[in-house]
Amino acid sequence: MKIDILTLFPESFAPFEESIIQRARKKGAIQINVIDIRTFSKDKHKKCDDTPFGGGAGMLMSVQPVYDAVASVKKKSSKVIYPSPSGQVFSSQMAKELAKQKHLIFICGHYEGIDQRLIDIFDAQEISIGDYVLTGGEIPTMAIVDALSRFVPGVISEESLQEESFSNGLLEHPQYTRPRVFQGREVPKVLLSGNHQKIKEFQLQESLKKTKKVRPDLLKGEK
Ligand code: ADE
């Protein structure tokens, strides 16, 4: 899986040089290139913003550098993603689908966003990470790339994927490690019993309890 991230702020992606994502990059399971859109600007001051037609607050990203940056990496089989609060809300299912692609290109919007024609020309999929507005597309891109990478074979173990939240439509049950008693609070006894059948049943009940309390919409099939 190859991922090209187009941004005005390449240093924002330092977290991808740590931990699980960095390991996956080193192993070759995923290839991530961060590309500075500003280097494509033909403006003599490398300007990358412009005023919106029709007026309104703020600036848009200039069309030319964004277009040229995408065109420099796009192949026939590439899928272009534009994180935006106007997009379809991201989910674990979408992450799984995106993980099947060969090549993803992310356009990180800034200022008030990008020209609609860029979205249309590149048939970009708009994805929102939730009903709130962030200052740019870097954090949403990081969240989407991180979540989909976990579904790329070789990035994390199959077992971890099966035990986590949303894998069975429920939130994950609470987890415990040593010590057995911490600040007077004991680990549930069944987890120390060695009875795997009982442990599984307990964890499923805890999952259901938590989902009912925190995300009842998941149980009603609303999400
Ligand atoms: N850009 C700004 N806010 C966003 C959001 N909630 N989701 C995706 N991209 C965004």
PDB file of C-alpha atoms and ligand atoms in Angstrom:
ATOM      1  CA  MET A   1       0.000   0.000   0.000  1.00  0.00           C
ATOM      2  CA  LYS A   2       1.387   3.353  -1.053  1.00  0.00           C
ATOM      3  CA  ILE A   3       0.108   6.588   0.493  1.00  0.00           C
ATOM      4  CA  ASP A   4       1.002  10.068  -0.746  1.00  0.00           C
ATOM      5  CA  ILE A   5       0.091  12.910   1.601  1.00  0.00           C
ATOM      6  CA  LEU A   6      -0.020  16.392   0.066  1.00  0.00           C
ATOM      7  CA  THR A   7       0.243  19.180   2.621  1.00  0.00           C
ATOM      8  CA  LEU A   8       1.463  22.718   3.262  1.00  0.00           C
ATOM      9  CA  PHE A   9       2.785  21.504   6.633  1.00  0.00           C
ATOM     10  CA  PRO A  10       4.927  18.392   6.076  1.00  0.00           C
ATOM     11  CA  GLU A  11       6.413  18.528   9.580  1.00  0.00           C
ATOM     12  CA  SER A  12       2.973  17.787  11.020  1.00  0.00           C
ATOM     13  CA  PHE A  13       3.496  14.155  10.050  1.00  0.00           C
ATOM     14  CA  ALA A  14       6.354  13.484  12.500  1.00  0.00           C
ATOM     15  CA  PRO A  15       4.086  11.049  14.454  1.00  0.00           C
ATOM     16  CA  PHE A  16       4.338   8.647  11.490  1.00  0.00           C
ATOM     17  CA  GLU A  17       8.030   8.309  12.323  1.00  0.00           C
ATOM     18  CA  GLU A  18       7.165   6.607  15.619  1.00  0.00           C
ATOM     19  CA  SER A  19       5.882   3.305  16.935  1.00  0.00           C
ATOM     20  CA  ILE A  20       3.620   0.985  14.911  1.00  0.00           C
ATOM     21  CA  ILE A  21       3.408   3.094  11.738  1.00  0.00           C
ATOM     22  CA  GLN A  22       7.156   3.594  11.586  1.00  0.00           C
ATOM     23  CA  ARG A  23       7.688  -0.161  12.063  1.00  0.00           C
ATOM     24  CA  ALA A  24       5.208  -0.895   9.254  1.00  0.00           C
ATOM     25  CA  ARG A  25       7.044   1.560   6.984  1.00  0.00           C
ATOM     26  CA  LYS A  26      10.400  -0.060   7.763  1.00  0.00           C
ATOM     27  CA  LYS A  27       8.977  -3.527   7.068  1.00  0.00           C
ATOM     28  CA  GLY A  28       7.589  -2.263   3.755  1.00  0.00           C
ATOM     29  CA  ALA A  29       3.954  -3.073   4.641  1.00  0.00           C
ATOM     30  CA  ILE A  30       3.078   0.574   3.950  1.00  0.00           C
ATOM     31  CA  GLN A  31       4.925   3.288   2.092  1.00  0.00           C
ATOM     32  CA  ILE A  32       4.096   6.865   3.151  1.00  0.00           C
ATOM     33  CA  ASN A  33       5.419   9.912   1.278  1.00  0.00           C
ATOM     34  CA  VAL A  34       4.738  13.390   2.599  1.00  0.00           C
ATOM     35  CA  ILE A  35       4.853  15.985  -0.180  1.00  0.00           C
ATOM     36  CA  ASP A  36       5.015  19.756   0.330  1.00  0.00           C
ATOM     37  CA  ILE A  37       2.375  21.409  -1.874  1.00  0.00           C
ATOM     38  CA  ARG A  38       4.236  24.741  -1.678  1.00  0.00           C
ATOM     39  CA  THR A  39       7.124  23.361  -3.751  1.00  0.00           C
ATOM     40  CA  PHE A  40       4.656  23.157  -6.700  1.00  0.00           C
ATOM     41  CA  SER A  41       3.613  26.829  -6.528  1.00  0.00           C
ATOM     42  CA  LYS A  42       4.493  28.804  -9.656  1.00  0.00           C
ATOM     43  CA  ASP A  43       3.961  32.083  -7.805  1.00  0.00           C
ATOM     44  CA  LYS A  44       7.203  33.996  -7.353  1.00  0.00           C
ATOM     45  CA  HIS A  45       6.606  34.171  -3.578  1.00  0.00           C
ATOM     46  CA  LYS A  46       5.388  30.528  -3.475  1.00  0.00           C
ATOM     47  CA  LYS A  47       1.968  31.815  -2.407  1.00  0.00           C
ATOM     48  CA  CYS A  48      -0.595  29.020  -1.951  1.00  0.00           C
ATOM     49  CA  ASP A  49      -3.780  30.871  -0.970  1.00  0.00           C
ATOM     50  CA  ASP A  50      -6.337  32.851  -2.925  1.00  0.00           C
ATOM     51  CA  THR A  51      -9.612  34.726  -2.350  1.00  0.00           C
ATOM     52  CA  PRO A  52     -12.942  32.921  -2.862  1.00  0.00           C
ATOM     53  CA  PHE A  53     -15.225  34.026  -5.709  1.00  0.00           C
ATOM     54  CA  GLY A  54     -18.467  35.357  -4.271  1.00  0.00           C
ATOM     55  CA  GLY A  55     -16.701  36.723  -1.196  1.00  0.00           C
ATOM     56  CA  GLY A  56     -16.908  35.292   2.279  1.00  0.00           C
ATOM     57  CA  ALA A  57     -14.519  34.992   5.194  1.00  0.00           C
ATOM     58  CA  GLY A  58     -11.030  33.602   4.730  1.00  0.00           C
ATOM     59  CA  MET A  59      -8.991  32.263   1.847  1.00  0.00           C
ATOM     60  CA  LEU A  60      -8.975  29.088  -0.240  1.00  0.00           C
ATOM     61  CA  MET A  61      -5.920  27.118  -1.272  1.00  0.00           C
ATOM     62  CA  SER A  62      -4.676  28.165  -4.712  1.00  0.00           C
ATOM     63  CA  VAL A  63      -5.806  25.801  -7.463  1.00  0.00           C
ATOM     64  CA  GLN A  64      -2.510  25.524  -9.400  1.00  0.00           C
ATOM     65  CA  PRO A  65      -0.148  24.119  -6.725  1.00  0.00           C
ATOM     66  CA  VAL A  66      -2.757  21.638  -5.448  1.00  0.00           C
ATOM     67  CA  TYR A  67      -3.578  20.473  -8.992  1.00  0.00           C
ATOM     68  CA  ASP A  68       0.085  20.045  -9.923  1.00  0.00           C
ATOM     69  CA  ALA A  69       0.909  18.243  -6.660  1.00  0.00           C
ATOM     70  CA  VAL A  70      -1.880  15.685  -7.223  1.00  0.00           C
ATOM     71  CA  ALA A  71      -1.014  15.311 -10.923  1.00  0.00           C
ATOM     72  CA  SER A  72       2.630  14.592 -10.003  1.00  0.00           C
ATOM     73  CA  VAL A  73       1.693  11.384  -8.137  1.00  0.00           C
ATOM     74  CA  LYS A  74      -1.681  10.294  -9.557  1.00  0.00           C
ATOM     75  CA  LYS A  75      -1.906   7.081 -11.580  1.00  0.00           C
ATOM     76  CA  LYS A  76      -5.031   5.540 -13.135  1.00  0.00           C
ATOM     77  CA  SER A  77      -5.571   3.265 -10.150  1.00  0.00           C
ATOM     78  CA  SER A  78      -4.995   5.946  -7.463  1.00  0.00           C
ATOM     79  CA  LYS A  79      -7.793   6.948  -5.120  1.00  0.00           C
ATOM     80  CA  VAL A  80      -7.859  10.575  -3.980  1.00  0.00           C
ATOM     81  CA  ILE A  81      -9.161  11.462  -0.506  1.00  0.00           C
ATOM     82  CA  TYR A  82     -10.014  14.972   0.634  1.00  0.00           C
ATOM     83  CA  PRO A  83     -10.626  15.115   4.411  1.00  0.00           C
ATOM     84  CA  SER A  84     -13.341  17.694   5.023  1.00  0.00           C
ATOM     85  CA  PRO A  85     -16.078  18.342   7.572  1.00  0.00           C
ATOM     86  CA  SER A  86     -18.521  18.167   4.616  1.00  0.00           C
ATOM     87  CA  GLY A  87     -17.644  14.545   3.902  1.00  0.00           C
ATOM     88  CA  GLN A  88     -19.125  11.194   4.827  1.00  0.00           C
ATOM     89  CA  VAL A  89     -18.307  10.380   8.478  1.00  0.00           C
ATOM     90  CA  PHE A  90     -15.326   8.024   8.815  1.00  0.00           C
ATOM     91  CA  SER A  91     -15.825   4.564  10.321  1.00  0.00           C
ATOM     92  CA  SER A  92     -13.956   1.331  10.947  1.00  0.00           C
ATOM     93  CA  GLN A  93     -15.743  -0.149   7.914  1.00  0.00           C
ATOM     94  CA  MET A  94     -14.473   2.669   5.684  1.00  0.00           C
ATOM     95  CA  ALA A  95     -10.944   2.163   7.061  1.00  0.00           C
ATOM     96  CA  LYS A  96     -11.165  -1.525   6.104  1.00  0.00           C
ATOM     97  CA  GLU A  97     -12.305  -0.685   2.564  1.00  0.00           C
ATOM     98  CA  LEU A  98      -9.587   1.945   2.051  1.00  0.00           C
ATOM     99  CA  ALA A  99      -6.939  -0.538   3.250  1.00  0.00           C
ATOM    100  CA  LYS A 100      -7.666  -2.642   0.124  1.00  0.00           C
ATOM    101  CA  GLN A 101      -6.509   0.144  -2.234  1.00  0.00           C
ATOM    102  CA  LYS A 102      -3.089   0.084  -3.892  1.00  0.00           C
ATOM    103  CA  HIS A 103      -2.457   3.819  -3.851  1.00  0.00           C
ATOM    104  CA  LEU A 104      -4.098   6.566  -1.816  1.00  0.00           C
ATOM    105  CA  ILE A 105      -3.519  10.298  -2.211  1.00  0.00           C
ATOM    106  CA  PHE A 106      -4.589  12.619   0.617  1.00  0.00           C
ATOM    107  CA  ILE A 107      -5.055  16.341   0.002  1.00  0.00           C
ATOM    108  CA  CYS A 108      -4.733  18.208   3.310  1.00  0.00           C
ATOM    109  CA  GLY A 109      -6.910  21.290   3.056  1.00  0.00           C
ATOM    110  CA  HIS A 110      -6.017  24.502   4.803  1.00  0.00           C
ATOM    111  CA  TYR A 111      -7.584  27.931   5.193  1.00  0.00           C
ATOM    112  CA  GLU A 112     -11.227  27.529   4.052  1.00  0.00           C
ATOM    113  CA  GLY A 113     -10.460  24.504   1.882  1.00  0.00           C
ATOM    114  CA  ILE A 114      -9.982  23.772  -1.824  1.00  0.00           C
ATOM    115  CA  ASP A 115     -11.763  24.696  -5.064  1.00  0.00           C
ATOM    116  CA  GLN A 116     -14.699  22.334  -5.807  1.00  0.00           C
ATOM    117  CA  ARG A 117     -13.349  21.680  -9.303  1.00  0.00           C
ATOM    118  CA  LEU A 118     -10.286  19.930  -7.834  1.00  0.00           C
ATOM    119  CA  ILE A 119     -12.610  17.572  -5.954  1.00  0.00           C
ATOM    120  CA  ASP A 120     -14.552  16.929  -9.176  1.00  0.00           C
ATOM    121  CA  ILE A 121     -11.542  16.561 -11.508  1.00  0.00           C
ATOM    122  CA  PHE A 122      -9.828  14.018  -9.250  1.00  0.00           C
ATOM    123  CA  ASP A 123     -13.097  12.374  -8.169  1.00  0.00           C
ATOM    124  CA  ALA A 124     -11.905  12.881  -4.589  1.00  0.00           C
ATOM    125  CA  GLN A 125     -13.788  11.163  -1.784  1.00  0.00           C
ATOM    126  CA  GLU A 126     -14.589  13.670   0.974  1.00  0.00           C
ATOM    127  CA  ILE A 127     -14.253  12.131   4.436  1.00  0.00           C
ATOM    128  CA  SER A 128     -15.073  13.791   7.759  1.00  0.00           C
ATOM    129  CA  ILE A 129     -13.675  12.512  11.050  1.00  0.00           C
ATOM    130  CA  GLY A 130     -16.598  13.948  13.005  1.00  0.00           C
ATOM    131  CA  ASP A 131     -19.060  16.785  13.357  1.00  0.00           C
ATOM    132  CA  TYR A 132     -16.639  19.518  14.353  1.00  0.00           C
ATOM    133  CA  VAL A 133     -14.236  21.728  12.403  1.00  0.00           C
ATOM    134  CA  LEU A 134     -10.459  21.476  12.708  1.00  0.00           C
ATOM    135  CA  THR A 135      -7.980  24.102  11.520  1.00  0.00           C
ATOM    136  CA  GLY A 136      -6.668  21.923   8.694  1.00  0.00           C
ATOM    137  CA  GLY A 137      -6.696  18.500   7.053  1.00  0.00           C
ATOM    138  CA  GLU A 138      -3.465  17.265   8.624  1.00  0.00           C
ATOM    139  CA  ILE A 139      -4.973  15.823  11.818  1.00  0.00           C
ATOM    140  CA  PRO A 140      -7.902  14.159   9.965  1.00  0.00           C
ATOM    141  CA  THR A 141      -5.455  12.710   7.418  1.00  0.00           C
ATOM    142  CA  MET A 142      -3.328  11.348  10.230  1.00  0.00           C
ATOM    143  CA  ALA A 143      -6.361   9.786  11.906  1.00  0.00           C
ATOM    144  CA  ILE A 144      -7.611   8.188   8.659  1.00  0.00           C
ATOM    145  CA  VAL A 145      -4.162   6.908   7.575  1.00  0.00           C
ATOM    146  CA  ASP A 146      -3.457   5.523  11.048  1.00  0.00           C
ATOM    147  CA  ALA A 147      -6.824   3.737  11.248  1.00  0.00           C
ATOM    148  CA  LEU A 148      -6.663   2.222   7.753  1.00  0.00           C
ATOM    149  CA  SER A 149      -3.015   1.160   8.157  1.00  0.00           C
ATOM    150  CA  ARG A 150      -4.064  -1.177  10.959  1.00  0.00           C
ATOM    151  CA  PHE A 151      -6.071  -3.145   8.357  1.00  0.00           C
ATOM    152  CA  VAL A 152      -3.156  -3.449   5.922  1.00  0.00           C
ATOM    153  CA  PRO A 153      -1.740  -6.995   6.199  1.00  0.00           C
ATOM    154  CA  GLY A 154       1.463  -7.120   8.259  1.00  0.00           C
ATOM    155  CA  VAL A 155       0.891  -3.905  10.223  1.00  0.00           C
ATOM    156  CA  ILE A 156      -0.643  -5.413  13.389  1.00  0.00           C
ATOM    157  CA  SER A 157      -1.596  -8.944  14.416  1.00  0.00           C
ATOM    158  CA  GLU A 158      -4.851 -10.502  13.199  1.00  0.00           C
ATOM    159  CA  GLU A 159      -5.706 -11.287  16.851  1.00  0.00           C
ATOM    160  CA  SER A 160      -5.504  -7.608  17.884  1.00  0.00           C
ATOM    161  CA  LEU A 161      -7.886  -6.671  15.060  1.00  0.00           C
ATOM    162  CA  GLN A 162     -10.438  -9.246  16.140  1.00  0.00           C
ATOM    163  CA  GLU A 163     -10.510  -8.218  19.791  1.00  0.00           C
ATOM    164  CA  GLU A 164     -10.877  -4.469  19.440  1.00  0.00           C
ATOM    165  CA  SER A 165     -13.792  -2.054  19.487  1.00  0.00           C
ATOM    166  CA  PHE A 166     -16.205  -2.199  16.491  1.00  0.00           C
ATOM    167  CA  SER A 167     -14.828  -5.563  15.263  1.00  0.00           C
ATOM    168  CA  ASN A 168     -18.046  -7.237  16.503  1.00  0.00           C
ATOM    169  CA  GLY A 169     -20.194  -4.106  16.413  1.00  0.00           C
ATOM    170  CA  LEU A 170     -19.551  -3.441  20.112  1.00  0.00           C
ATOM    171  CA  LEU A 171     -17.104  -1.353  22.127  1.00  0.00           C
ATOM    172  CA  GLU A 172     -14.204  -3.287  23.568  1.00  0.00           C
ATOM    173  CA  HIS A 173     -14.535  -4.579  27.154  1.00  0.00           C
ATOM    174  CA  PRO A 174     -12.381  -2.992  29.886  1.00  0.00           C
ATOM    175  CA  GLN A 175      -8.880  -4.482  30.276  1.00  0.00           C
ATOM    176  CA  TYR A 176      -6.667  -5.032  33.330  1.00  0.00           C
ATOM    177  CA  THR A 177      -2.989  -5.745  34.024  1.00  0.00           C
ATOM    178  CA  ARG A 178      -0.859  -6.107  37.165  1.00  0.00           C
ATOM    179  CA  PRO A 179      -1.090  -5.472  40.094  1.00  0.00           C
ATOM    180  CA  ARG A 180      -4.168  -7.510  41.074  1.00  0.00           C
ATOM    181  CA  VAL A 181      -5.154  -4.798  43.559  1.00  0.00           C
ATOM    182  CA  PHE A 182      -4.450  -1.150  42.781  1.00  0.00           C
ATOM    183  CA  GLN A 183      -5.491   1.626  45.153  1.00  0.00           C
ATOM    184  CA  GLY A 184      -7.917  -0.804  46.766  1.00  0.00           C
ATOM    185  CA  ARG A 185      -9.544  -1.752  43.426  1.00  0.00           C
ATOM    186  CA  GLU A 186      -9.436  -5.438  42.484  1.00  0.00           C
ATOM    187  CA  VAL A 187      -9.208  -6.981  39.030  1.00  0.00           C
ATOM    188  CA  PRO A 188     -12.487  -8.908  38.343  1.00  0.00           C
ATOM    189  CA  LYS A 189     -11.922 -12.395  39.815  1.00  0.00           C
ATOM    190  CA  VAL A 190     -13.092 -14.298  36.728  1.00  0.00           C
ATOM    191  CA  LEU A 191     -10.088 -12.935  34.770  1.00  0.00           C
ATOM    192  CA  LEU A 192      -7.764 -14.766  37.183  1.00  0.00           C
ATOM    193  CA  SER A 193      -9.721 -18.041  37.019  1.00  0.00           C
ATOM    194  CA  GLY A 194      -7.997 -19.528  33.957  1.00  0.00           C
ATOM    195  CA  ASN A 195     -11.466 -20.592  32.671  1.00  0.00           C
ATOM    196  CA  HIS A 196     -11.360 -19.277  29.089  1.00  0.00           C
ATOM    197  CA  GLN A 197     -15.023 -19.955  28.393  1.00  0.00           C
ATOM    198  CA  LYS A 198     -16.091 -17.987  31.485  1.00  0.00           C
ATOM    199  CA  ILE A 199     -13.633 -15.191  30.672  1.00  0.00           C
ATOM    200  CA  LYS A 200     -15.034 -14.840  27.129  1.00  0.00           C
ATOM    201  CA  GLU A 201     -18.612 -14.722  28.443  1.00  0.00           C
ATOM    202  CA  PHE A 202     -17.678 -12.111  31.054  1.00  0.00           C
ATOM    203  CA  GLN A 203     -15.881  -9.950  28.476  1.00  0.00           C
ATOM    204  CA  LEU A 204     -18.855 -10.101  26.100  1.00  0.00           C
ATOM    205  CA  GLN A 205     -21.209  -9.036  28.912  1.00  0.00           C
ATOM    206  CA  GLU A 206     -18.854  -6.147  29.811  1.00  0.00           C
ATOM    207  CA  SER A 207     -18.713  -5.131  26.136  1.00  0.00           C
ATOM    208  CA  LEU A 208     -22.502  -5.088  25.934  1.00  0.00           C
ATOM    209  CA  LYS A 209     -22.802  -3.149  29.209  1.00  0.00           C
ATOM    210  CA  LYS A 210     -20.326  -0.522  28.037  1.00  0.00           C
ATOM    211  CA  THR A 211     -21.879  -0.188  24.571  1.00  0.00           C
ATOM    212  CA  LYS A 212     -25.380   0.183  26.057  1.00  0.00           C
ATOM    213  CA  LYS A 213     -24.150   2.945  28.363  1.00  0.00           C
ATOM    214  CA  VAL A 214     -21.813   4.893  26.045  1.00  0.00           C
ATOM    215  CA  ARG A 215     -23.021   4.144  22.497  1.00  0.00           C
ATOM    216  CA  PRO A 216     -26.604   2.809  22.536  1.00  0.00           C
ATOM    217  CA  ASP A 217     -26.864   3.810  18.839  1.00  0.00           C
ATOM    218  CA  LEU A 218     -24.528   0.903  17.958  1.00  0.00           C
ATOM    219  CA  LEU A 219     -26.946  -1.621  19.501  1.00  0.00           C
ATOM    220  CA  LYS A 220     -29.922  -0.176  17.625  1.00  0.00           C
ATOM    221  CA  GLY A 221     -28.039  -0.494  14.347  1.00  0.00           C
ATOM    222  CA  GLU A 222     -28.158   3.285  13.866  1.00  0.00           C
ATOM    223  CA  LYS A 223     -24.475   3.574  12.950  1.00  0.00           C
TER     224      LYS A 223
HETATM  225  N1  ADE B   1     -11.027  19.429   8.176  1.00  0.00           N
HETATM  226  C1  ADE B   1     -11.475  20.270   9.133  1.00  0.00           C
HETATM  227  N2  ADE B   1     -12.318  19.664   9.963  1.00  0.00           N
HETATM  228  C2  ADE B   1     -12.422  18.366   9.533  1.00  0.00           C
HETATM  229  C3  ADE B   1     -13.151  17.242   9.969  1.00  0.00           C
HETATM  230  N3  ADE B   1     -13.968  17.273  11.021  1.00  0.00           N
HETATM  231  N4  ADE B   1     -12.999  16.086   9.288  1.00  0.00           N
HETATM  232  C4  ADE B   1     -12.194  16.032   8.215  1.00  0.00           C
HETATM  233  N5  ADE B   1     -11.491  17.064   7.752  1.00  0.00           N
HETATM  234  C5  ADE B   1     -11.601  18.231   8.398  1.00  0.00           C
END
